[in-house]
Amino acid sequence: MSNDYGTAWDALTDAIGAAKGQSAGSITDQDHLTIDQRIKVAEVAALLSIAQELSALNPQNTSSRDDDGNQVNGWGVITKRASTAGKSV
């Protein structure tokens, strides 16, 4: 999975800082923003949070091991077979 969420959060805090004449800002530092800008920050933050939660629910983004030691995704599809080195067959 890529780091799109982190990049988007960084862009949001950079925009908040730029509105204050600084190189970066904080999601909690909004005193210098207009009401419309504060609403837009809240909208973007909410969308990022929703997207992150939905991504976490996607079984393709989870992995575990099956009884044979194979790595499987949330759907049970083998994504990496267990090494057979050193095992007696």
XYZ file of N, CA and C in Angstrom:
267
model
N 0.854 -1.163 0.000
C 0.000 0.000 0.000
C 0.905 1.232 0.000
N 0.524 2.218 -0.729
C 1.333 3.427 -0.815
C 1.080 4.338 0.380
N 1.822 5.407 0.431
C 1.714 6.349 1.537
C 0.883 7.564 1.126
N -0.190 7.347 0.382
C -1.030 8.445 -0.100
C -1.646 9.254 1.037
N -2.037 8.591 2.125
C -2.664 9.286 3.247
C -1.673 10.256 3.888
N -0.472 9.773 4.124
C 0.554 10.636 4.711
C 0.871 11.825 3.824
N 0.941 11.585 2.532
C 1.213 12.658 1.579
C 0.081 13.682 1.585
N -1.151 13.198 1.631
C -2.306 14.106 1.647
C -2.350 14.912 2.942
N -2.073 14.260 4.084
C -2.049 14.989 5.359
C -0.953 16.039 5.348
N 0.221 15.694 4.806
C 1.319 16.659 4.719
C 0.927 17.850 3.849
N 0.253 17.585 2.729
C -0.188 18.672 1.847
C -1.194 19.572 2.568
N -2.075 18.963 3.361
C -3.061 19.744 4.106
C -2.381 20.638 5.140
N -1.436 20.092 5.897
C -0.748 20.908 6.907
C 0.171 21.947 6.259
N 0.723 21.624 5.095
C 1.514 22.617 4.358
C 0.630 23.788 3.928
N -0.581 23.487 3.472
C -1.505 24.545 3.057
C -1.928 25.403 4.243
N -2.147 24.774 5.392
C -2.498 25.531 6.603
C -1.351 26.457 6.981
N -0.133 25.957 6.920
C 1.040 26.780 7.226
C 1.236 27.901 6.224
N 1.032 27.600 4.947
C 1.207 28.615 3.904
C 0.236 29.772 4.093
N -0.963 29.477 4.568
C -1.946 30.532 4.813
C -1.485 31.470 5.924
N -0.541 31.007 6.735
C 0.010 31.814 7.828
C 1.384 32.370 7.479
N 1.860 32.040 6.270
C 3.174 32.508 5.846
C 4.305 31.647 6.368
N 3.994 30.418 6.760
C 5.002 29.491 7.273
C 5.115 28.299 6.329
N 6.195 27.540 6.487
C 6.398 26.402 5.589
C 5.467 25.240 5.908
N 5.025 25.116 7.157
C 4.107 24.039 7.528
C 3.247 24.488 8.697
N 2.148 23.813 8.864
C 1.241 24.133 9.953
C 0.764 22.876 10.630
N -0.283 23.019 11.399
C -0.860 21.899 12.125
C -2.360 21.903 11.912
N -2.940 20.741 11.926
C -4.384 20.615 11.750
C -5.137 21.348 12.869
N -4.492 21.513 14.018
C -5.136 22.199 15.148
C -4.881 23.703 15.149
N -4.003 24.183 14.280
C -3.674 25.612 14.211
C -4.476 26.254 13.090
N -5.695 26.699 13.409
C -6.569 27.249 12.383
C -7.041 28.663 12.686
N -6.494 29.290 13.713
C -6.941 30.632 14.095
C -6.801 31.655 12.967
N -5.817 31.479 12.115
C -5.554 32.433 11.037
C -6.386 32.159 9.782
N -7.145 31.082 9.778
C -7.942 30.724 8.605
C -9.325 31.357 8.663
N -9.882 31.611 7.486
C -11.265 32.103 7.420
C -12.212 30.950 7.753
N -13.450 31.264 7.990
C -14.447 30.235 8.277
C -14.539 29.238 7.122
N -14.562 29.744 5.890
C -14.632 28.862 4.724
C -13.413 27.941 4.648
N -12.230 28.473 4.962
C -11.026 27.648 4.953
C -11.064 26.584 6.052
N -11.583 26.949 7.206
C -11.704 25.979 8.302
C -12.658 24.849 7.928
N -13.749 25.205 7.280
C -14.706 24.188 6.829
C -14.049 23.263 5.823
N -13.278 23.813 4.897
C -12.609 22.991 3.890
C -11.584 22.067 4.547
N -10.849 22.551 5.539
C -9.904 21.700 6.268
C -10.656 20.542 6.924
N -11.785 20.830 7.546
C -12.581 19.787 8.188
C -13.082 18.767 7.162
N -13.513 19.241 5.991
C -13.984 18.340 4.942
C -12.877 17.405 4.467
N -11.716 17.982 4.196
C -10.590 17.180 3.704
C -10.147 16.182 4.763
N -10.057 16.616 6.007
C -9.651 15.717 7.094
C -10.656 14.573 7.253
N -11.947 14.885 7.141
C -12.969 13.847 7.255
C -12.864 12.844 6.112
N -12.663 13.336 4.901
C -12.523 12.430 3.756
C -11.302 11.540 3.894
N -10.199 12.094 4.361
C -8.993 11.285 4.566
C -9.230 10.216 5.628
N -9.911 10.573 6.691
C -10.200 9.602 7.747
C -11.109 8.485 7.243
N -12.126 8.844 6.482
C -13.043 7.850 5.927
C -12.293 6.918 4.970
N -11.487 7.490 4.107
C -10.726 6.682 3.150
C -9.784 5.727 3.868
N -9.162 6.196 4.917
C -8.241 5.355 5.672
C -8.991 4.198 6.347
N -10.154 4.472 6.906
C -10.951 3.424 7.539
C -11.432 2.397 6.510
N -11.892 2.866 5.359
C -12.346 1.950 4.314
C -11.199 1.077 3.812
N -10.034 1.668 3.682
C -8.877 0.904 3.239
C -8.534 -0.188 4.247
N -8.649 0.130 5.525
C -8.355 -0.859 6.558
C -9.360 -2.003 6.539
N -10.584 -1.749 6.093
C -11.614 -2.788 6.019
C -11.442 -3.707 4.809
N -10.688 -3.270 3.821
C -10.486 -4.046 2.607
C -9.651 -5.289 2.924
N -10.198 -6.481 2.733
C -9.444 -7.694 3.040
C -8.136 -7.810 2.265
N -8.050 -7.160 1.116
C -6.814 -7.203 0.328
C -5.665 -6.513 1.066
N -5.993 -5.627 2.005
C -4.971 -4.875 2.721
C -4.560 -5.535 4.038
N -5.045 -6.740 4.292
C -4.668 -7.465 5.503
C -3.971 -8.753 5.117
N -3.153 -9.260 5.989
C -2.515 -10.541 5.719
C -2.323 -11.304 7.018
N -2.294 -12.613 6.875
C -2.053 -13.500 8.013
C -1.424 -14.770 7.462
N -1.272 -15.763 8.301
C -0.706 -17.042 7.870
C -1.759 -18.131 8.020
N -1.789 -19.049 7.061
C -2.707 -20.179 7.168
C -2.042 -21.314 7.945
N -2.723 -22.438 8.062
C -2.198 -23.572 8.835
C -0.903 -24.134 8.271
N -0.665 -23.939 6.973
C 0.555 -24.437 6.339
C 1.686 -23.418 6.361
N 1.440 -22.248 6.955
C 2.471 -21.215 7.032
C 2.506 -20.280 5.842
N 1.578 -20.458 4.907
C 1.514 -19.565 3.750
C 0.966 -18.208 4.179
N 1.476 -17.147 3.564
C 0.915 -15.824 3.814
C -0.327 -15.668 2.953
N -1.451 -15.294 3.583
C -2.713 -15.138 2.859
C -3.300 -13.755 3.127
N -4.039 -13.235 2.140
C -4.714 -11.955 2.355
C -6.031 -12.196 3.075
N -6.793 -11.145 3.318
C -8.046 -11.250 4.056
C -9.092 -12.130 3.398
N -8.928 -12.405 2.115
C -9.852 -13.287 1.412
C -9.400 -14.743 1.469
N -8.224 -14.983 2.061
C -7.696 -16.345 2.139
C -6.883 -16.757 0.930
N -6.612 -15.827 0.035
C -5.815 -16.116 -1.155
C -4.338 -16.080 -0.764
N -3.608 -17.124 -1.151
C -2.177 -17.187 -0.827
C -1.449 -16.110 -1.613
N -0.735 -15.261 -0.895
C 0.056 -14.219 -1.538
C 1.542 -14.559 -1.519
N 1.934 -15.450 -0.610
C 3.330 -15.891 -0.554
C 3.350 -17.284 0.074
N 3.909 -18.210 -0.640
C 3.981 -19.579 -0.132
C 5.050 -19.695 0.932
N 4.788 -20.562 1.911
C 5.752 -20.819 2.976
C 6.972 -21.513 2.390
N 8.104 -21.215 2.942
C 9.342 -21.856 2.516
C 9.303 -23.320 2.915
N 9.719 -24.199 2.035
C 9.749 -25.628 2.350
C 11.141 -26.069 2.752
N 12.104 -25.142 2.771
C 13.474 -25.502 3.151
C 13.507 -25.993 4.580
N 14.120 -27.135 4.808
C 14.272 -27.675 6.145
C 13.078 -28.466 6.629
N 12.019 -28.564 5.836
C 10.846 -29.333 6.237
C 10.918 -30.722 5.633
N 10.513 -31.694 6.393
C 10.449 -33.031 5.841
C 9.068 -33.231 5.229
N 9.040 -33.766 4.028
C 7.787 -33.928 3.309
C 7.338 -35.351 3.348
